[in-house]
XYZ file of C-alpha atoms in Angstrom:
500
model
C 0.000 0.000 0.000
C 2.810 2.420 0.886
C 4.502 1.760 -2.470
C 1.220 2.456 -4.270
C 0.801 5.765 -2.452
C 4.375 6.772 -3.308
C 3.712 5.899 -6.946
C 0.600 8.061 -7.046
C 2.598 10.949 -5.600
C 5.264 10.480 -8.283
C 2.630 10.676 -11.004
C 1.376 14.035 -9.873
C 4.884 15.334 -9.203
C 5.780 14.539 -12.796
C 2.690 16.435 -13.879
C 3.560 19.462 -11.732
C 0.165 18.869 -10.088
C 0.973 18.000 -6.489
C -2.011 19.960 -5.224
C -4.190 18.186 -7.768
C -3.523 14.903 -5.973
C -4.767 16.209 -2.643
C -7.735 18.137 -4.058
C -8.814 15.311 -6.346
C -8.767 12.960 -3.370
C -11.042 15.264 -1.363
C -13.359 16.169 -4.226
C -13.305 12.570 -5.311
C -14.258 11.452 -1.812
C -17.395 13.592 -1.846
C -18.225 12.380 -5.321
C -17.446 8.728 -4.614
C -19.331 8.637 -1.317
C -22.220 10.531 -2.853
C -22.432 8.193 -5.825
C -22.062 5.113 -3.644
C -24.880 6.170 -1.346
C -26.896 7.174 -4.395
C -26.406 3.602 -5.619
C -27.847 2.397 -2.333
C -30.843 4.667 -2.875
C -31.248 3.260 -6.385
C -31.412 -0.209 -4.811
C -34.086 1.103 -2.475
C -36.093 3.039 -5.063
C -36.063 0.378 -7.789
C -37.339 -2.212 -5.324
C -40.126 -0.068 -3.887
C -41.211 1.674 -7.119
C -42.668 -0.974 -9.477
C -41.057 -0.978 -12.919
C -44.428 -1.225 -14.664
C -45.665 1.930 -12.901
C -43.157 4.082 -14.770
C -42.439 5.906 -11.512
C -38.673 5.713 -11.894
C -39.100 7.107 -15.390
C -40.668 10.200 -13.797
C -37.613 10.535 -11.546
C -35.234 10.268 -14.533
C -37.276 12.697 -16.623
C -37.600 15.473 -14.045
C -33.967 15.264 -12.958
C -33.026 15.599 -16.635
C -35.104 18.783 -16.862
C -33.412 20.045 -13.704
C -29.931 19.540 -15.176
C -30.919 21.433 -18.327
C -32.505 24.335 -16.444
C -29.506 24.516 -14.113
C -27.303 25.138 -17.146
C -29.502 28.122 -18.045
C -29.567 29.525 -14.521
C -25.781 29.331 -14.015
C -25.141 30.386 -17.670
C -21.472 29.382 -17.651
C -20.709 31.612 -14.677
C -18.662 28.939 -12.897
C -15.944 28.864 -15.571
C -16.294 32.624 -16.070
C -15.647 33.175 -12.366
C -12.438 31.115 -12.539
C -11.242 33.017 -15.594
C -11.818 36.506 -14.161
C -10.802 35.719 -10.560
C -7.361 34.648 -11.825
C -6.750 37.812 -13.870
C -4.219 40.109 -12.196
C -6.206 43.231 -13.021
C -9.411 41.940 -11.418
C -10.474 41.915 -7.764
C -11.542 38.340 -6.884
C -14.012 39.626 -4.269
C -15.770 41.806 -6.833
C -15.773 38.993 -9.366
C -17.370 36.654 -6.832
C -19.975 39.184 -5.727
C -20.880 40.066 -9.300
C -21.270 36.432 -10.328
C -23.312 35.606 -7.222
C -25.707 38.521 -7.710
C -26.244 37.816 -11.396
C -27.078 34.155 -10.785
C -29.344 35.041 -7.861
C -31.217 37.591 -9.971
C -31.781 35.150 -12.835
C -32.912 32.454 -10.388
C -35.500 34.742 -8.787
C -36.924 35.679 -12.203
C -37.087 31.978 -13.062
C -39.029 31.166 -9.872
C -41.485 33.989 -10.493
C -42.136 32.724 -14.038
C -42.612 29.081 -12.987
C -44.976 29.766 -10.102
C -46.859 32.322 -12.171
C -47.641 29.675 -14.798
C -47.341 26.514 -12.719
C -50.374 24.591 -13.980
C -49.848 25.302 -17.707
C -46.188 24.253 -17.419
C -47.117 21.070 -15.546
C -49.689 20.224 -18.204
C -47.228 20.861 -21.029
C -44.707 18.494 -19.456
C -47.315 15.799 -18.856
C -47.638 16.297 -15.093
C -51.017 18.013 -14.916
C -51.946 15.651 -12.060
C -48.892 16.727 -10.059
C -48.065 20.433 -10.549
C -46.406 20.242 -7.121
C -43.632 18.179 -8.732
C -42.822 21.105 -11.025
C -42.907 23.657 -8.205
C -40.649 21.502 -6.072
C -38.102 21.126 -8.852
C -38.184 24.843 -9.647
C -37.134 25.579 -6.067
C -34.452 22.858 -6.139
C -33.003 24.169 -9.404
C -32.920 27.800 -8.244
C -31.211 26.884 -4.980
C -28.709 24.640 -6.768
C -27.823 27.471 -9.161
C -27.250 29.879 -6.271
C -25.141 27.285 -4.453
C -23.085 26.550 -7.575
C -21.343 29.931 -7.400
C -20.588 29.499 -3.703
C -19.229 25.999 -4.307
C -17.033 27.309 -7.103
C -15.768 30.001 -4.719
C -14.642 27.264 -2.323
C -12.796 25.554 -5.162
C -11.143 28.802 -6.232
C -9.990 29.419 -2.646
C -8.689 25.815 -2.462
C -11.008 24.950 0.448
C -11.847 21.352 -0.416
C -12.611 20.367 3.190
C -15.564 22.756 3.495
C -16.641 21.708 0.017
C -16.581 18.111 1.226
C -18.420 18.834 4.480
C -21.302 20.566 2.682
C -21.613 17.812 0.102
C -21.604 15.220 2.870
C -24.258 17.165 4.774
C -26.575 16.877 1.783
C -25.784 13.184 1.393
C -26.338 12.401 5.096
C -29.782 13.988 5.316
C -30.800 12.643 1.910
C -29.973 9.064 2.847
C -31.538 9.377 6.303
C -34.833 10.771 5.010
C -35.028 8.284 2.127
C -34.553 5.388 4.534
C -37.305 6.758 6.783
C -39.729 7.197 3.887
C -39.052 3.977 1.969
C -38.181 1.559 4.775
C -39.860 2.800 7.959
C -42.987 4.469 6.602
C -44.346 1.378 4.732
C -44.417 -0.538 8.029
C -47.272 1.688 9.190
C -49.427 1.144 6.105
C -51.366 -1.684 7.782
C -52.429 0.496 10.686
C -52.895 3.675 8.629
C -54.439 2.831 5.217
C -54.718 6.533 4.360
C -50.944 6.792 4.616
C -50.533 4.063 2.009
C -52.995 5.832 -0.271
C -50.907 9.002 -0.058
C -47.813 6.969 -0.915
C -49.491 5.465 -3.981
C -51.020 8.831 -4.921
C -47.527 10.239 -5.308
C -46.386 7.466 -7.662
C -45.255 4.975 -5.013
C -43.117 7.523 -3.191
C -41.714 9.407 -6.201
C -43.106 12.675 -4.860
C -41.337 12.069 -1.550
C -37.996 11.730 -3.369
C -38.447 15.238 -4.728
C -39.516 16.688 -1.374
C -36.494 15.139 0.346
C -34.207 16.702 -2.254
C -35.715 20.121 -1.611
C -35.312 19.778 2.164
C -31.652 18.721 1.882
C -30.824 21.443 -0.644
C -32.349 24.026 1.706
C -30.215 22.790 4.609
C -27.021 23.214 2.559
C -28.126 26.702 1.475
C -28.402 27.777 5.125
C -24.898 26.382 5.729
C -23.620 28.811 3.076
C -24.546 31.896 5.113
C -20.853 32.957 5.585
C -20.313 32.842 1.807
C -23.432 34.962 1.236
C -21.532 37.952 2.601
C -20.337 38.369 -0.965
C -23.745 39.876 -1.702
C -22.704 42.875 0.375
C -19.995 43.967 -2.092
C -21.077 46.722 -4.483
C -22.233 45.450 -7.873
C -19.740 46.330 -10.626
C -21.699 47.008 -13.822
C -18.662 47.248 -16.109
C -17.266 43.992 -14.734
C -20.627 42.278 -15.188
C -20.755 43.302 -18.858
C -17.264 41.942 -19.467
C -18.147 38.720 -17.698
C -21.344 38.381 -19.738
C -19.441 38.867 -22.997
C -17.141 36.039 -21.955
C -19.855 33.771 -20.630
C -22.576 33.842 -23.298
C -20.756 31.326 -25.508
C -20.222 29.223 -22.370
C -23.981 29.353 -21.781
C -24.604 27.929 -25.244
C -21.823 25.398 -24.730
C -23.175 24.411 -21.322
C -26.761 24.069 -22.527
C -25.909 21.915 -25.509
C -23.410 20.003 -23.377
C -26.119 19.199 -20.845
C -28.471 18.347 -23.687
C -25.919 15.751 -24.743
C -26.362 14.194 -21.305
C -30.101 14.572 -20.701
C -31.896 15.117 -24.018
C -32.469 11.379 -24.337
C -34.249 11.318 -20.957
C -36.341 14.332 -21.967
C -37.151 13.075 -25.460
C -37.852 9.410 -24.764
C -41.271 9.949 -23.101
C -42.210 12.321 -25.933
C -41.136 9.907 -28.669
C -42.821 6.971 -26.897
C -45.942 8.577 -25.379
C -47.843 7.029 -22.522
C -46.824 4.634 -19.779
C -44.546 2.586 -22.098
C -42.227 5.542 -22.573
C -41.880 6.092 -18.827
C -41.266 2.368 -18.282
C -38.509 2.379 -20.932
C -37.028 5.509 -19.382
C -37.190 3.938 -15.925
C -35.196 0.910 -17.122
C -32.660 3.091 -18.929
C -32.365 5.578 -16.054
C -31.790 2.818 -13.506
C -29.117 1.060 -15.597
C -27.340 4.331 -16.372
C -26.741 4.734 -12.623
C -24.255 1.861 -12.837
C -22.407 3.660 -15.630
C -22.072 6.811 -13.537
C -18.728 5.612 -12.144
C -17.162 7.224 -15.201
C -19.135 10.432 -14.710
C -18.031 10.479 -11.065
C -14.365 10.238 -12.090
C -14.748 13.038 -14.644
C -16.465 15.278 -12.106
C -13.864 14.745 -9.379
C -11.062 15.382 -11.862
C -12.759 18.530 -13.153
C -13.291 20.007 -9.674
C -9.581 19.784 -8.892
C -8.228 20.370 -12.409
C -9.941 23.624 -13.455
C -8.484 25.879 -10.717
C -4.965 24.618 -11.449
C -5.166 25.004 -15.231
C -6.628 28.504 -15.043
C -4.211 29.443 -12.267
C -1.247 28.494 -14.482
C -2.738 29.973 -17.662
C 0.132 32.428 -18.120
C 2.779 29.750 -17.732
C 3.666 27.781 -20.853
C 4.522 24.817 -18.649
C 0.744 24.628 -18.469
C 1.003 22.749 -21.786
C 2.788 19.905 -19.993
C 0.082 19.944 -17.339
C -2.594 19.557 -19.999
C -0.737 16.760 -21.802
C -0.009 14.784 -18.633
C -3.489 15.365 -17.305
C -4.991 13.912 -20.473
C -2.762 10.829 -20.408
C -3.391 9.885 -16.801
C -7.072 10.664 -17.000
C -7.530 8.232 -19.894
C -5.368 5.532 -18.320
C -7.268 5.511 -15.029
C -10.662 6.025 -16.690
C -10.054 2.872 -18.716
C -9.218 1.084 -15.474
C -12.566 2.208 -14.028
C -14.342 1.182 -17.242
C -12.913 -2.331 -17.123
C -13.679 -2.673 -13.411
C -17.369 -1.899 -13.952
C -17.670 -4.203 -16.963
C -15.812 -7.103 -15.321
C -17.774 -6.896 -12.063
C -21.174 -6.403 -13.681
C -22.403 -9.760 -12.254
C -22.129 -8.115 -8.828
C -22.906 -4.497 -9.703
C -26.192 -5.388 -11.367
C -27.654 -5.950 -7.903
C -27.493 -2.184 -7.404
C -30.825 -2.015 -9.214
C -33.939 -4.129 -8.872
C -34.040 -7.304 -10.955
C -37.009 -5.960 -12.905
C -34.664 -3.424 -14.517
C -31.878 -5.872 -15.514
C -33.008 -6.137 -19.107
C -31.261 -2.813 -19.776
C -27.826 -3.789 -18.419
C -26.303 -4.270 -21.866
C -26.385 -0.502 -22.454
C -23.994 0.156 -19.551
C -20.701 -0.356 -21.505
C -21.981 1.908 -24.298
C -23.030 4.654 -21.864
C -19.698 4.395 -20.003
C -17.747 4.757 -23.228
C -19.792 7.851 -24.019
C -18.887 9.247 -20.578
C -15.210 8.525 -21.273
C -15.449 10.469 -24.544
C -17.094 13.301 -22.638
C -14.219 13.353 -20.133
C -11.647 13.465 -22.936
C -13.598 16.281 -24.557
C -13.529 18.185 -21.251
C -9.732 17.874 -21.165
C -9.508 19.028 -24.768
C -11.808 22.008 -24.164
C -9.165 24.101 -22.400
C -7.722 25.343 -25.696
C -10.735 27.564 -26.378
C -11.228 28.509 -22.721
C -7.618 29.658 -22.285
C -7.649 31.588 -25.581
C -11.016 33.227 -24.791
C -12.577 31.622 -27.875
C -15.380 29.988 -25.937
C -17.775 30.340 -28.867
C -15.957 27.357 -30.386
C -17.275 25.269 -27.525
C -20.820 26.327 -28.346
C -20.364 25.372 -32.004
C -18.808 21.985 -31.234
C -21.454 21.094 -28.686
C -24.246 22.262 -30.995
C -23.031 19.948 -33.748
C -22.739 17.028 -31.334
C -26.147 17.520 -29.723
C -27.817 17.910 -33.119
C -26.463 14.524 -34.167
C -27.474 12.969 -30.844
C -31.009 14.364 -30.998
C -31.297 13.238 -34.625
C -30.369 9.673 -33.635
C -32.916 9.729 -30.801
C -35.730 11.076 -32.971
C -35.002 8.568 -35.734
C -34.487 5.437 -33.648
C -36.190 5.730 -30.231
C -39.590 4.716 -31.694
C -37.866 1.627 -33.155
C -35.343 0.472 -30.567
C -36.273 2.429 -27.440
C -33.564 3.294 -24.929
C -30.816 1.757 -27.080
C -31.101 4.806 -29.329
C -30.409 6.980 -26.263
C -27.207 5.057 -25.510
C -25.857 5.110 -29.075
C -26.891 8.722 -29.571
C -24.807 9.789 -26.569
C -21.816 7.781 -27.745
C -21.843 9.269 -31.243
C -22.473 12.793 -29.932
C -19.610 12.801 -27.424
C -17.308 10.994 -29.839
C -17.918 13.641 -32.486
C -17.329 16.495 -30.007
C -14.083 14.842 -28.901
C -12.727 14.468 -32.442
C -13.681 17.969 -33.601
C -12.171 19.577 -30.498
C -8.940 17.614 -30.852
C -8.268 18.525 -34.477
C -9.278 22.166 -34.041
C -7.291 22.481 -30.835
C -4.133 21.134 -32.439
C -4.331 23.985 -34.950
C -5.208 26.806 -32.591
C -3.498 25.774 -29.321
C -1.291 22.754 -30.092
C -0.533 20.403 -27.212
C 1.933 17.537 -27.528
C -0.256 14.766 -26.151
C 1.401 11.402 -25.512
C -0.705 9.613 -28.134
C 1.580 6.566 -28.206
C 1.002 5.785 -24.514
C -2.693 6.671 -24.682
C -3.345 4.416 -27.688
C -1.288 1.599 -26.155
C -3.398 1.532 -23.013
C -6.585 1.872 -25.075
C -5.523 -1.166 -27.118
C -4.743 -3.206 -23.977
C -8.140 -2.308 -22.481
C -9.855 -3.157 -25.773
C -8.232 -6.597 -25.936
C -9.236 -7.423 -22.354
C -12.792 -6.254 -22.988
C -13.033 -8.410 -26.138
C -11.715 -11.509 -24.341
C -14.147 -10.993 -21.450
C -17.072 -10.484 -23.834
C -16.181 -13.711 -25.656
C -16.188 -15.623 -22.373
C -19.543 -14.132 -21.400
C -21.127 -14.858 -24.783
C -19.752 -18.389 -24.676
C -21.853 -18.951 -21.550
C -19.208 -18.806 -18.815
C -20.588 -18.903 -15.267
C -20.546 -16.011 -12.831
C -17.490 -17.178 -10.871
C -15.471 -17.823 -14.029
C -16.345 -14.362 -15.322
C -15.391 -12.737 -12.036
C -12.104 -14.656 -11.894
C -11.192 -13.811 -15.488
C -12.193 -10.168 -15.003
C -10.053 -9.902 -11.867
C -7.027 -11.336 -13.691
C -7.515 -8.972 -16.632
C -7.885 -6.026 -14.267
C -4.761 -6.987 -12.326
C -2.835 -7.287 -15.592
C -3.975 -3.843 -16.713
C -2.991 -2.397 -13.314
C 0.434 -4.010 -13.736
C 0.924 -2.174 -17.034
C 0.043 1.075 -15.266
C 2.591 0.352 -12.528
C 5.204 -0.495 -15.142
C 4.564 2.793 -16.944
C 4.850 4.717 -13.688
C 8.256 3.150 -12.980
C 9.432 4.029 -16.492
C 8.306 7.622 -15.977
C 10.312 8.084 -12.786
């Protein structure tokens, strides 16, 4: 174990990213713990909410809408804050206050619009029977947008421990309340039939999931009271205009980027109307949770990586940081990919057995997430050169292709079109960004090492798939997968020693 820890330290020392190691560990801890406990909630929800009810499809659909609306309400201000806070001529306190006030103002306008037209909006989205779902999610989205700027402030100040404590606060109360609602509450149904009727009335507890989220988000907002002092700094109109000029392409990029992730979950019920669409979405949404290991890795890496890259923007050694960051991200992402695929016989128990028919989409969705992570690493060329409109163009092309695939094939093959659409969309964004970036901000990526590890991972995946298709039993698959994973880890260790 000690040798492994020393090796990890060497990696980041070579990358000139010593602080990245510590911050990624902390950010990664919040992300890993959060995802793990979320997996436990998926186990709970997919066993209590019947697949045929389509209830879990409602959860997937409304959370997809939340992610899209959050992109509008934050309008790229997280990246914009990093960019301006690290400029020598700017006052970080003013930048923070300006960003916080702009996001708060937009969020308040959004809430006024939603609650002013709550019933028409609910009817348009297919939730005329539950307008309270829409109101609940409007509040959650507005609070999340407001919190996003305060969380990004913690990252900019390199305060990962407070970041972690707030994330863990949300997780703790979320898990506690979900356990009370879905494990304890049903035990009283026999004595209180009206209580069971309320549970069924809200789609077998789906409405309670949303209420719990709102309660936990509110608790975290109150914990941010010290950071809200930034609202007391005088609003700088000139600074806000400069920040808006920088951020509007990021808004477009963020919106289409989120669409790449959630458009399938928004479109599927529309392309397959009625209960069948929600059932299909429920199966897909549950299985995608298993694939979120890759998304978790990308998120943890991004939280720690952005402040360092922007902080070193004026240093040409930043090019080495970008090249090394790309290499190690891909190497360890492939390790995570193989681990999920090889241990699928165990991981499938994360979701209820009624949803297992969708498990085959997991490798496709994970590969799409890997492409998205690579694209994130490649995106720094237009962020550092203030050409963020390129990001909007690239994402728009990708999301157009993805939506086209969904519209054309969802009515025919259901959620499989969602999986393949995401893969093609992210893959296209990755390729376009790479070739454009090499012309406008060339980085000497270690393609030889990257392709070597990709080939090794591909061979192991093919061999495992052949064993599975041949009808190998669970224990044989687990044994073979463990050996393949250990072999891949050995190649990583060997490369680390060569790099020393």
